[in-house]
Coordinates of C-alpha atoms and ligand atoms in Angstrom, one line a residue:
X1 CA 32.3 -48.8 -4.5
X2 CA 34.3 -45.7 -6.5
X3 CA 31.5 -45.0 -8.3
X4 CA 29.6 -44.7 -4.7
X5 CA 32.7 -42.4 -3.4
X6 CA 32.3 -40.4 -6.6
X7 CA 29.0 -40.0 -6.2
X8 CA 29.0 -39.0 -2.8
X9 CA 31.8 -36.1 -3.6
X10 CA 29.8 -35.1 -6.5
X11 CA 26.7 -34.2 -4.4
X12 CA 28.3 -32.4 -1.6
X13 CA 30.2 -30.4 -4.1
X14 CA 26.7 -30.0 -5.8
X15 CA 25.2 -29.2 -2.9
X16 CA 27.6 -26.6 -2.0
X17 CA 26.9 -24.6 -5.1
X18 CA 24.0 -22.8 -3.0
X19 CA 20.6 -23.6 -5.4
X20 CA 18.6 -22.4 -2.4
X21 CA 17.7 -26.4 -1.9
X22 CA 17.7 -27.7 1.0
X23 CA 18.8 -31.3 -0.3
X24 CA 17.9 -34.6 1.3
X25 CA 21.4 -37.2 1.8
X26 CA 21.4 -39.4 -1.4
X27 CA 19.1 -42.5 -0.9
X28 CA 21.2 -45.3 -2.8
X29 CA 21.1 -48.8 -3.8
X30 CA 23.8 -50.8 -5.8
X31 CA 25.2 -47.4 -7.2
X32 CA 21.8 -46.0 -8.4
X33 CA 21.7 -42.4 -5.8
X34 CA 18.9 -39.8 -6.1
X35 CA 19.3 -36.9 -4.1
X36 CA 16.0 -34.9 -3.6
X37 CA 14.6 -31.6 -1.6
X38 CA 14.1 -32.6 2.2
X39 CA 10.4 -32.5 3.1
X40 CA 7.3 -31.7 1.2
X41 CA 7.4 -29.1 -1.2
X42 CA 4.8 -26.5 -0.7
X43 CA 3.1 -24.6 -3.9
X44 CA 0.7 -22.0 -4.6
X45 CA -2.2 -23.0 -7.3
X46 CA -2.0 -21.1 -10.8
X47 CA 1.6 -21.0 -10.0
X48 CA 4.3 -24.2 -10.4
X49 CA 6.7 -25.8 -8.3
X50 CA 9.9 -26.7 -9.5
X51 CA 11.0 -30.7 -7.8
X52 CA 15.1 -30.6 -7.4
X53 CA 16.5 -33.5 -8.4
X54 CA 19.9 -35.4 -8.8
X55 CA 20.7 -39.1 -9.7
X56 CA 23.6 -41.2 -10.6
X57 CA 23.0 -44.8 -12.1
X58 CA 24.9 -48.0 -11.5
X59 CA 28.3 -48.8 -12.9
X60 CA 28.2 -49.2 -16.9
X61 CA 24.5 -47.9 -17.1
X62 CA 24.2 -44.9 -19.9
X63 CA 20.9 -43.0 -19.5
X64 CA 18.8 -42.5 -22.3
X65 CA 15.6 -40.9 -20.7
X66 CA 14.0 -39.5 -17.5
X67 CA 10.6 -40.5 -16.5
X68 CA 8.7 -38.9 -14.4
X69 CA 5.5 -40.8 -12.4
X70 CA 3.0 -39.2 -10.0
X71 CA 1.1 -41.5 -8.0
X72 CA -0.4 -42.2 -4.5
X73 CA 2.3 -42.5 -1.9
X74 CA 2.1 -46.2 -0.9
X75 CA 1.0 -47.3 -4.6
X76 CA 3.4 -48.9 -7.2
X77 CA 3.1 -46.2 -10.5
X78 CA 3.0 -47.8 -13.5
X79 CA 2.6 -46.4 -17.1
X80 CA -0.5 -44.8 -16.7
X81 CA 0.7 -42.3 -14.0
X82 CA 3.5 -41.1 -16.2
X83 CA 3.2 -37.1 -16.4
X84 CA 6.6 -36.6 -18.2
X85 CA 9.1 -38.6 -20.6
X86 CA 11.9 -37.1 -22.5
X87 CA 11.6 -39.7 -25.2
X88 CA 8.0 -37.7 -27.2
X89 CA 6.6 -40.8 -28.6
X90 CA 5.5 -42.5 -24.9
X91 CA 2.4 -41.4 -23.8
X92 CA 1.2 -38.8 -21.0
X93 CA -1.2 -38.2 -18.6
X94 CA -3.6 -35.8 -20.5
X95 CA -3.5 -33.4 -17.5
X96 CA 0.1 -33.3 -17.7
X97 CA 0.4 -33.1 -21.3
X98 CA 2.9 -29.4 -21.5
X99 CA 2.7 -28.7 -18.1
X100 CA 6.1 -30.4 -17.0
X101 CA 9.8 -29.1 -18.1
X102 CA 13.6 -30.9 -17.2
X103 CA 15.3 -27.8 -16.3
X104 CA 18.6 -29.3 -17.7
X105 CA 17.8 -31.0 -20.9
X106 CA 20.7 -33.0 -21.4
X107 CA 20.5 -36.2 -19.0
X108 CA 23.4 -37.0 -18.8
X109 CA 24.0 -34.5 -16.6
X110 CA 22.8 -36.2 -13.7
X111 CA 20.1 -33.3 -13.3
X112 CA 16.2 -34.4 -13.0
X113 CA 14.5 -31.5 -11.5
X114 CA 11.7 -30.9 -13.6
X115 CA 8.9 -27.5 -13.5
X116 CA 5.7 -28.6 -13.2
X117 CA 2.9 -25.4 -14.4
X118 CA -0.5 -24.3 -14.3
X119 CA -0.6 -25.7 -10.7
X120 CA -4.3 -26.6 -9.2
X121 CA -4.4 -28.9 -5.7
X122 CA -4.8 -31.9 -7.4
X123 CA -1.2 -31.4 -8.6
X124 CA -0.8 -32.3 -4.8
X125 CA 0.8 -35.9 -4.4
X126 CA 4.1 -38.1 -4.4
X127 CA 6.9 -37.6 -8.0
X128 CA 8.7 -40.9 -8.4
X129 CA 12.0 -41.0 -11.4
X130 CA 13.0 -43.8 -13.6
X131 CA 15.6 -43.0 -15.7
X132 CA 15.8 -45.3 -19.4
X133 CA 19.4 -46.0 -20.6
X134 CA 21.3 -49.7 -21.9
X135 CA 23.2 -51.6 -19.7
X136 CA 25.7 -54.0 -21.9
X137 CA 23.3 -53.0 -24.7
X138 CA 20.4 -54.1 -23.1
X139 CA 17.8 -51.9 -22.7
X140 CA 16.9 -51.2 -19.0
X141 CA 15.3 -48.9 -16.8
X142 CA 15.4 -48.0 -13.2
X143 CA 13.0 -46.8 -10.7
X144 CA 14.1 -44.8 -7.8
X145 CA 12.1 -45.5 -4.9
X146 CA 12.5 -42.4 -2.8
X147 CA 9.7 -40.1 -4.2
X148 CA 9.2 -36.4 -4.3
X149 CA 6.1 -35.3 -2.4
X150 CA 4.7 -31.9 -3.6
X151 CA 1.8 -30.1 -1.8
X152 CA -0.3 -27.6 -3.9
X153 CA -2.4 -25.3 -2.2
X154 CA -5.0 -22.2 -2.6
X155 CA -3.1 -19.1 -4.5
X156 CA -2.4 -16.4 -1.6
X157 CA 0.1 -14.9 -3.5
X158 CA -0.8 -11.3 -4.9
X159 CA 0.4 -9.4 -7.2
X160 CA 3.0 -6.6 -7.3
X161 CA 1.7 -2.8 -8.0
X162 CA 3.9 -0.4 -8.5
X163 CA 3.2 3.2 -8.5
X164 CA 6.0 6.0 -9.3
X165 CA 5.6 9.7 -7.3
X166 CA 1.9 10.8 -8.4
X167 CA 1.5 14.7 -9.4
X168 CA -1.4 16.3 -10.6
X169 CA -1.9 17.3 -14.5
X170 CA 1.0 14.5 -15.5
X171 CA 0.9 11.6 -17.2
X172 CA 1.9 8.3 -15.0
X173 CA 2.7 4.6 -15.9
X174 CA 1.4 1.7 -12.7
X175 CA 3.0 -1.4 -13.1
X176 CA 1.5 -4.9 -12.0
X177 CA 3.7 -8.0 -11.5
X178 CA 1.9 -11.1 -11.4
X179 CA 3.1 -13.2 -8.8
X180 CA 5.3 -16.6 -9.3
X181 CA 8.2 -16.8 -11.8
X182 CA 6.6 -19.9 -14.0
X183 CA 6.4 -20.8 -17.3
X184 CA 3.0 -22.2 -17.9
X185 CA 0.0 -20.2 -19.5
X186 CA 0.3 -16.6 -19.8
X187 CA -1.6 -15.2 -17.5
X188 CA -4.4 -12.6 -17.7
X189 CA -4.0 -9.1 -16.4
X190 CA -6.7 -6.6 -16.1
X191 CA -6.8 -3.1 -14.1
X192 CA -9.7 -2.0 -12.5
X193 CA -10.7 1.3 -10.9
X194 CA -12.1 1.0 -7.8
X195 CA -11.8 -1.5 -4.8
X196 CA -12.5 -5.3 -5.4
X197 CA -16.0 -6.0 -6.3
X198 CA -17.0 -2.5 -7.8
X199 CA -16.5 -0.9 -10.9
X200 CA -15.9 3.3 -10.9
X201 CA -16.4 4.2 -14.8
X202 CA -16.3 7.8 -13.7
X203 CA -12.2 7.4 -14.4
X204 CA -11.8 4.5 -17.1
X205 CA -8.5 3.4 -18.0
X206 CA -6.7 4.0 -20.6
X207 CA -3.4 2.2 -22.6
X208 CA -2.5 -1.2 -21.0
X209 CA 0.2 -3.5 -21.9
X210 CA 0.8 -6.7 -21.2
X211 CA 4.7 -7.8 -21.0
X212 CA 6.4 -11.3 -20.6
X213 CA 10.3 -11.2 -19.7
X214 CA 11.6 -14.6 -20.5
X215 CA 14.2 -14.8 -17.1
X216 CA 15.5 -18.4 -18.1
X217 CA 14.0 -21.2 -19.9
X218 CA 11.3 -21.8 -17.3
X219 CA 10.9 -18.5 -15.7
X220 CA 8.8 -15.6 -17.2
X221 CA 7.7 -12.6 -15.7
X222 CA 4.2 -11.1 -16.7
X223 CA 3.3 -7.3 -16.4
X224 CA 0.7 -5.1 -17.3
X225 CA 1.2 -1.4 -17.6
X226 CA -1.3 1.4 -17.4
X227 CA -1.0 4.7 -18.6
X228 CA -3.2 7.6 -17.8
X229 CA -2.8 11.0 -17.2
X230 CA -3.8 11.8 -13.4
X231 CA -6.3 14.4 -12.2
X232 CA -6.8 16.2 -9.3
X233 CA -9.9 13.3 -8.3
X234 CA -7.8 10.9 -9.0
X235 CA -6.1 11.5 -5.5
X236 CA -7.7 9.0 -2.9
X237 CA -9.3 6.8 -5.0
X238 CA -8.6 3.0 -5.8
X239 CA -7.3 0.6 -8.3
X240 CA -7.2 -2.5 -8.6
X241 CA -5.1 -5.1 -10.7
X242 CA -6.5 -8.4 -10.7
X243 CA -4.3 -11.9 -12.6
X244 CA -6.3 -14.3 -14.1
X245 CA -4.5 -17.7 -14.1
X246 CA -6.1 -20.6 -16.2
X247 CA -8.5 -22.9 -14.1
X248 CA -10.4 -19.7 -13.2
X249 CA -7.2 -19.4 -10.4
X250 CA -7.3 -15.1 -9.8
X251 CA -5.4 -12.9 -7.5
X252 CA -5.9 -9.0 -7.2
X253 CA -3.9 -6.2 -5.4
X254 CA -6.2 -2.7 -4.7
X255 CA -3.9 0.5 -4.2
X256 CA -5.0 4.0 -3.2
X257 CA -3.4 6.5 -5.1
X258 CA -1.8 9.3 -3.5
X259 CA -1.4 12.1 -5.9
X260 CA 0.3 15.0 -5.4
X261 CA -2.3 18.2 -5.7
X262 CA -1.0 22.0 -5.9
X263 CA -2.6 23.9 -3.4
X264 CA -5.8 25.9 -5.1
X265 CA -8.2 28.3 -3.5
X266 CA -11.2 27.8 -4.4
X267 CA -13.6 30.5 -5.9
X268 CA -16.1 30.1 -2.8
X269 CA -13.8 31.9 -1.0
X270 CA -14.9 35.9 -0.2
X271 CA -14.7 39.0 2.2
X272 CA -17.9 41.3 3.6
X273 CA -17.8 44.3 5.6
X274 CA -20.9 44.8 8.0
X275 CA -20.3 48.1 9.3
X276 CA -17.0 47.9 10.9
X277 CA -16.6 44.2 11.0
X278 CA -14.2 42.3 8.1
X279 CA -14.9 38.9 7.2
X280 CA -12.6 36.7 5.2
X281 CA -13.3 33.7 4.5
X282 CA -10.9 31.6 2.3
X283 CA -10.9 27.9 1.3
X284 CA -7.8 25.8 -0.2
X285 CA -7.3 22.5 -1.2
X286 CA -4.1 20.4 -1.8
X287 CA -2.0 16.9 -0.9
X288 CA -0.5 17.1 0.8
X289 CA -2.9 19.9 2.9
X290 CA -1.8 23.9 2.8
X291 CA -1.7 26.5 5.4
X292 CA -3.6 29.4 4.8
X293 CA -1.8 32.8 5.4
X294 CA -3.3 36.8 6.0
X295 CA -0.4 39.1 4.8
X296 CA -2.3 41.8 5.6
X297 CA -2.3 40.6 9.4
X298 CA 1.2 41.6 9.7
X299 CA -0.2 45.5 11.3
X300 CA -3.0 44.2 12.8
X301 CA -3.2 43.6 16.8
X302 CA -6.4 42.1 17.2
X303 CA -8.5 39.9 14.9
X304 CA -9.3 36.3 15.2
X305 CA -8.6 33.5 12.5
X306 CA -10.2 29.7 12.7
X307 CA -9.4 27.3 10.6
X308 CA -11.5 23.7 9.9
X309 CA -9.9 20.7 8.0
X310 CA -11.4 18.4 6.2
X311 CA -9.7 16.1 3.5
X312 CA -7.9 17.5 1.8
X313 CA -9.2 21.1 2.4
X314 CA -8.7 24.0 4.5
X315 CA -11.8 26.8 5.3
X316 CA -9.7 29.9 7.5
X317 CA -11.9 32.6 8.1
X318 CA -10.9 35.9 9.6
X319 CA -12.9 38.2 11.4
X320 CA -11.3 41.9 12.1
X321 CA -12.3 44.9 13.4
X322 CA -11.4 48.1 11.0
X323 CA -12.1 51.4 11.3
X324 CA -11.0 53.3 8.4
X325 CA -10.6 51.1 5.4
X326 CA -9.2 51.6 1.8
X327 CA -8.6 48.1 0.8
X328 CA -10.9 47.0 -1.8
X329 CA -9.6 43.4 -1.4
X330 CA -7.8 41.5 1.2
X331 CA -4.6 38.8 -0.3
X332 CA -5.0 35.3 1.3
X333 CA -1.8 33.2 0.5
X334 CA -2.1 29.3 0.7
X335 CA 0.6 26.8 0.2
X336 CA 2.4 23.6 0.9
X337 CA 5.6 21.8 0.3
X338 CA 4.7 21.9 -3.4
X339 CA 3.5 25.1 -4.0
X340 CA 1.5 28.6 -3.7
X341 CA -1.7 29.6 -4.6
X342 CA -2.6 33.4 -3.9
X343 CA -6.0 35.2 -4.5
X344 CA -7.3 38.6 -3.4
X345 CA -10.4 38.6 -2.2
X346 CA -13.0 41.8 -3.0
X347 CA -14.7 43.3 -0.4
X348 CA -18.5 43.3 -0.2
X349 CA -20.0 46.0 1.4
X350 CA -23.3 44.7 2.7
X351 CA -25.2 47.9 4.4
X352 CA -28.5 46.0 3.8
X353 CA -27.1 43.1 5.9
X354 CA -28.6 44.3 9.3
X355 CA -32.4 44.5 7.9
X356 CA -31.6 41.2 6.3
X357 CA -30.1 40.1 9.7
X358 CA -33.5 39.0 11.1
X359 CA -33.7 36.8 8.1
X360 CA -36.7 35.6 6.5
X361 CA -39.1 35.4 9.6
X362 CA -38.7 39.6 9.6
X363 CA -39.7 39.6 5.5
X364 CA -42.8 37.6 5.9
X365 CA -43.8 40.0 9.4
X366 CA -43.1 42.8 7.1
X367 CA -45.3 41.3 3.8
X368 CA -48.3 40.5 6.2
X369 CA -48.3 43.8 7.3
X370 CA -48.2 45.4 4.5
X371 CA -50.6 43.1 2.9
X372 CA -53.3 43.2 5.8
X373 CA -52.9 47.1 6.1
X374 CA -53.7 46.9 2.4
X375 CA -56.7 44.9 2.8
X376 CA -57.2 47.6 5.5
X377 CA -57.5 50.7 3.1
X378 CA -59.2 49.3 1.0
X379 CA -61.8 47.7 3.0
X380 CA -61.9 51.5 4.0
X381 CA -62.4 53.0 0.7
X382 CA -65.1 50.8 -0.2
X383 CA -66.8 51.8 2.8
X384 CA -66.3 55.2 2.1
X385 CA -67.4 55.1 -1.1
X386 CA -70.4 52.9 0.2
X387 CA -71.4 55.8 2.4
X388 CA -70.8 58.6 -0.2
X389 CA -73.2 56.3 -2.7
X390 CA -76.1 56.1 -0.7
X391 CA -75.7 59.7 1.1
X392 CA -76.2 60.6 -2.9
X393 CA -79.5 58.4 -3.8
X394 CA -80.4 59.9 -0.4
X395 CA -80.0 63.6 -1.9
X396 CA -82.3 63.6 -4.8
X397 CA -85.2 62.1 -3.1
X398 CA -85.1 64.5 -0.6
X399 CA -84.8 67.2 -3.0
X400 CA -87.4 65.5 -5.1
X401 CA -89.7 65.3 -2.4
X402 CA -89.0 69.2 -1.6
X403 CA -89.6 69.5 -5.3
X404 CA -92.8 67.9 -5.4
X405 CA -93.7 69.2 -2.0
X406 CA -93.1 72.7 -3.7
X407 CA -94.8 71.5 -7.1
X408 CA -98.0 70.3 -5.0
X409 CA -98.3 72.7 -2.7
X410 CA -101.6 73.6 -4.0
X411 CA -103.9 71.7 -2.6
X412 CA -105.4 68.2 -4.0
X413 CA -106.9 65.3 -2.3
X414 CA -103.8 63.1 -3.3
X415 CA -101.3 65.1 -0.9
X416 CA -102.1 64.4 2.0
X417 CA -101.9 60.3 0.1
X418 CA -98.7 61.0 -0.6
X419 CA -97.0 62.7 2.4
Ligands
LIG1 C1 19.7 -28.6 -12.7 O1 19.7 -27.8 -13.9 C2 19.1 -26.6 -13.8 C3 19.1 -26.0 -15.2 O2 20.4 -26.0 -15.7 C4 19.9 -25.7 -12.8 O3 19.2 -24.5 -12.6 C5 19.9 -26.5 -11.4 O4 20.7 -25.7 -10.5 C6 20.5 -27.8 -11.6 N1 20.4 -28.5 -10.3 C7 21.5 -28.9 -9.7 C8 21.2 -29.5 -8.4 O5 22.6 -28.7 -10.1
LIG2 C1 -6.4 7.9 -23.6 O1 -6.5 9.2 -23.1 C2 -6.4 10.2 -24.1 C3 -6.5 11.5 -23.4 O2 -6.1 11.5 -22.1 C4 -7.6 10.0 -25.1 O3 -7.5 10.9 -26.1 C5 -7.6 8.6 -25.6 O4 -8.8 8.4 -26.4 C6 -7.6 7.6 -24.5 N1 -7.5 6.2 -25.0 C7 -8.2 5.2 -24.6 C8 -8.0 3.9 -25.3 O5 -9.1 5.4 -23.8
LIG3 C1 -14.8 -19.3 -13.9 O1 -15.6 -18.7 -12.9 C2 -16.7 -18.0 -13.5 C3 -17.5 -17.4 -12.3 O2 -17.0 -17.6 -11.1 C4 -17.6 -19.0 -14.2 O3 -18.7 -18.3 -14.8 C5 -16.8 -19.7 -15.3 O4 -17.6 -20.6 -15.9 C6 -15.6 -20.3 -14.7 N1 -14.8 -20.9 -15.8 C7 -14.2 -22.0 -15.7 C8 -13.4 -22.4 -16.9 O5 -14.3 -22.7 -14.7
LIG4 C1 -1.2 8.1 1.1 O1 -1.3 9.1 2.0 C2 -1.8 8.7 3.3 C3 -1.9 9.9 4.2 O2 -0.9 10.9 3.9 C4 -0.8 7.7 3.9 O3 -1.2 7.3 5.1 C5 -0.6 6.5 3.0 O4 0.3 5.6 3.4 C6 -0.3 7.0 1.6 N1 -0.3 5.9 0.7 C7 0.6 5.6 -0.2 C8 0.4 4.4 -1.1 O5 1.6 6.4 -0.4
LIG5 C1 -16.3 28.9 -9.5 O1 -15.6 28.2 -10.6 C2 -16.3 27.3 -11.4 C3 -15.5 26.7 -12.4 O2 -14.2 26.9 -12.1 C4 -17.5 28.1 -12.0 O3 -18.3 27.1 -12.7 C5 -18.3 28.8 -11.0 O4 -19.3 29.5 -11.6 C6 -17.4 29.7 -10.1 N1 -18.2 30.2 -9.1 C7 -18.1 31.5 -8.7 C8 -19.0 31.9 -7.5 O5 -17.4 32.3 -9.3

């Protein structure tokens, strides 16, 4: 009976020291009390589950070992279903075998919670606790018959990416926490650029490392750090760190990096003059996005300015009306929260620009022309020199005939042949 009373105090003092458990009352009989977590405990695969545990034995009972069974819920365990024993040289389920910790070693403590690792489903199922000891230096053992019942399930857990202030041109350090605080197999970390599924070599990775922090005993955390030094395309696109536990158990977390881009006008931009009509045209990018300013519109009355977005850019183009110009080259000023970019843009004088206007349909007009009024002349000259040929052979004959008229003027039988 004291040794009830003690027990009783002993747990709700326990129980007061706030372990985040929300205990059971003591299930007892003749002085032997285990106290477990109320309800089913719920765990993540590739993970563990610790089981809370506290027991007092009978008057004049001195604990030796703990023994910890898992078996089906209306079954008796026997020796086979043992997954832990604090005395080595017993036997253990294979599956078991380094998988199960007693957070406080020594047992007389009172203390059987126990850390079970390297969680899959099948881990799911009902914990039962003997505890070993001598009893008037007999050997004994008692079996608690309230059980633990632990329920394992898929890993929906993710892992923790952290990502410091991204800027442009600096070197940067992401951080990735594998979930669960456990001290089974380390687990795998790898980083991926790109969303889940595909692989972007454009930007490989560069120096990873792979932390554990030892917390307690039982609890370690695992990180992996990558290093790189961040680019301007860097900005938008994903990465993805995935945490391989053992029994093929994975988790992955993608992130979009943001990075911070100075604003940069970009060498598309220009200006023409077309008689009296300035056009600017001036083209930033940045994160986050610039403004585009026109100092020189400070005297000016009219003018118009558009501007299109798109991404991370910014197209203004002004179009102003001047009538006496010096400038050889109008400022445009773009910035943001981060910065200033400036560039003066040259003017272009394009006098050609109004024959050119018509575009190409005007060129090919104008080639035909010329090409058929080519054809044209000479066509012509051959015809010419057609005509001038043939007035020639015409010539001598004529003058041959006058010639032979005149030669055979005397008279012969064969003239009148001939003519
Ligand atoms: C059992 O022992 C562990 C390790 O020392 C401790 O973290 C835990 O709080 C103890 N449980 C109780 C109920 O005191
Ligand atoms: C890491 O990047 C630096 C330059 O940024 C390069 O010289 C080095 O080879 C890279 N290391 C790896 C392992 O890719
Ligand atoms: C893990 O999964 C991959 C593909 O899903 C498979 O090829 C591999 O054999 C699996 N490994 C184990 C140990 O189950
Ligand atoms: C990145 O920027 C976009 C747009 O500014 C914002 O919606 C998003 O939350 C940012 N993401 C991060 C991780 O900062
Ligand atoms: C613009 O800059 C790029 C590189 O910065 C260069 O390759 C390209 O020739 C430049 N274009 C013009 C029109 O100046």
């Amino acid at each position: 009976m004291f040794v009830l009373i003690w027990a009783t105090l002993l747990f709700s003092v326990r129980s007061n020291a706030d372990t985040g458990v929300d205990w059971r009352r003591p299930f007892c009989d003749r002085g032997y009390c285990i106290t477990l977590s109320k309800g089913e405990i719920t765990a993540e695969a590739g993970l563990c589950v610790v089981i809370p545990c506290l027991f007092t034995t009978g008057y004049g009972f001195i604990a030796q070992h703990i023994v910890w069974y898992k078996c089906e819920a209306y079954e008796l365990c026997d020796d086979s279903d043992i997954i832990f024993n604090t005395n080595r040289n017993n036997e253990v389920q294979s599956g078991f075998k380094g998988r199960v910790s007693l957070l406080e070693p020594d047992v007389n403590q009172g203390n059987c919670s126990i850390i079970v690792n390297d969680l899959t489903e099948f881990d799911s199922g009902s914990y039962q606790l003997r505890v070993n000891g001598f009893l008037n230096g007999r050997e004994v053992g008692y079996t608690f018959y309230t059980r633990a019942r632990v329920s394992v399930k898929g890993l929906t857990q993710r892992p923790t990416v952290m990502i410091p202030p991204l800027t442009e041109g600096q070197q940067t350090t992401l951080t990735c926490t594998a979930p669960g605080l456990c001290s089974g197999s380390d687990p795998e970390i790898t980083w991926m650029w790109g969303g889940a599924g595909e692989t972007d070599s454009r930007t490989t990775g560069n120096i990873t490392a792979f932390k554990t922090e030892d917390l307690t005993a039982v609890t370690q955390r695992h990180s992996s750090t990558l290093t790189f030094n961040l680019l301007a395309e860097h900005h938008g696109t994903d990465i993805t760190c995935k945490v391989s536990f053992t029994n093929n158990i994975t988790t992955e977390e993608m992130v979009t990096l943001n990075v911070t881009l100075y604003p940069k006008i970009l060498n598309s931009s220009k200006c023409e003059l077309q008689s009296v009509v300035l056009t600017c045209v001036c083209i930033s990018e940045g994160f986050p996005l610039p403004t585009i300013k026109w100092p020189l519109l400070k005297n000016q009355a009219e003018y118009s300015v558009t501007t299109t977005v798109s991404n991370h850019r910014v197209n203004s183009t002004l179009t102003l009306t001047v009538k006496e110009h010096s400038n050889t080259a109008v400022e445009c000023v773009s910035s943001s929260e981060v910065g200033e970019a400036k560039a003066n843009l040259i003017i272009v004088t394009s006098e050609r620009r109004e024959a050119d206007e018509h575009g190409p349909c005007a060129v090919l007009l104008w080639t035909v022309v010329a090409v058929v009024s080519l054809i044209v002349n000479v066509l012509c000259i051959i015809l010419l020199m057609f005509l001038w040929i043939t007035r020639k052979k015409v010539k001598p004959n004529q003058e041959d005939r006058t010639y032979m008229s005149l030669k055979k003027t005397d008279p012969s039988p064969e003239y009148d042949v001939i003519v």
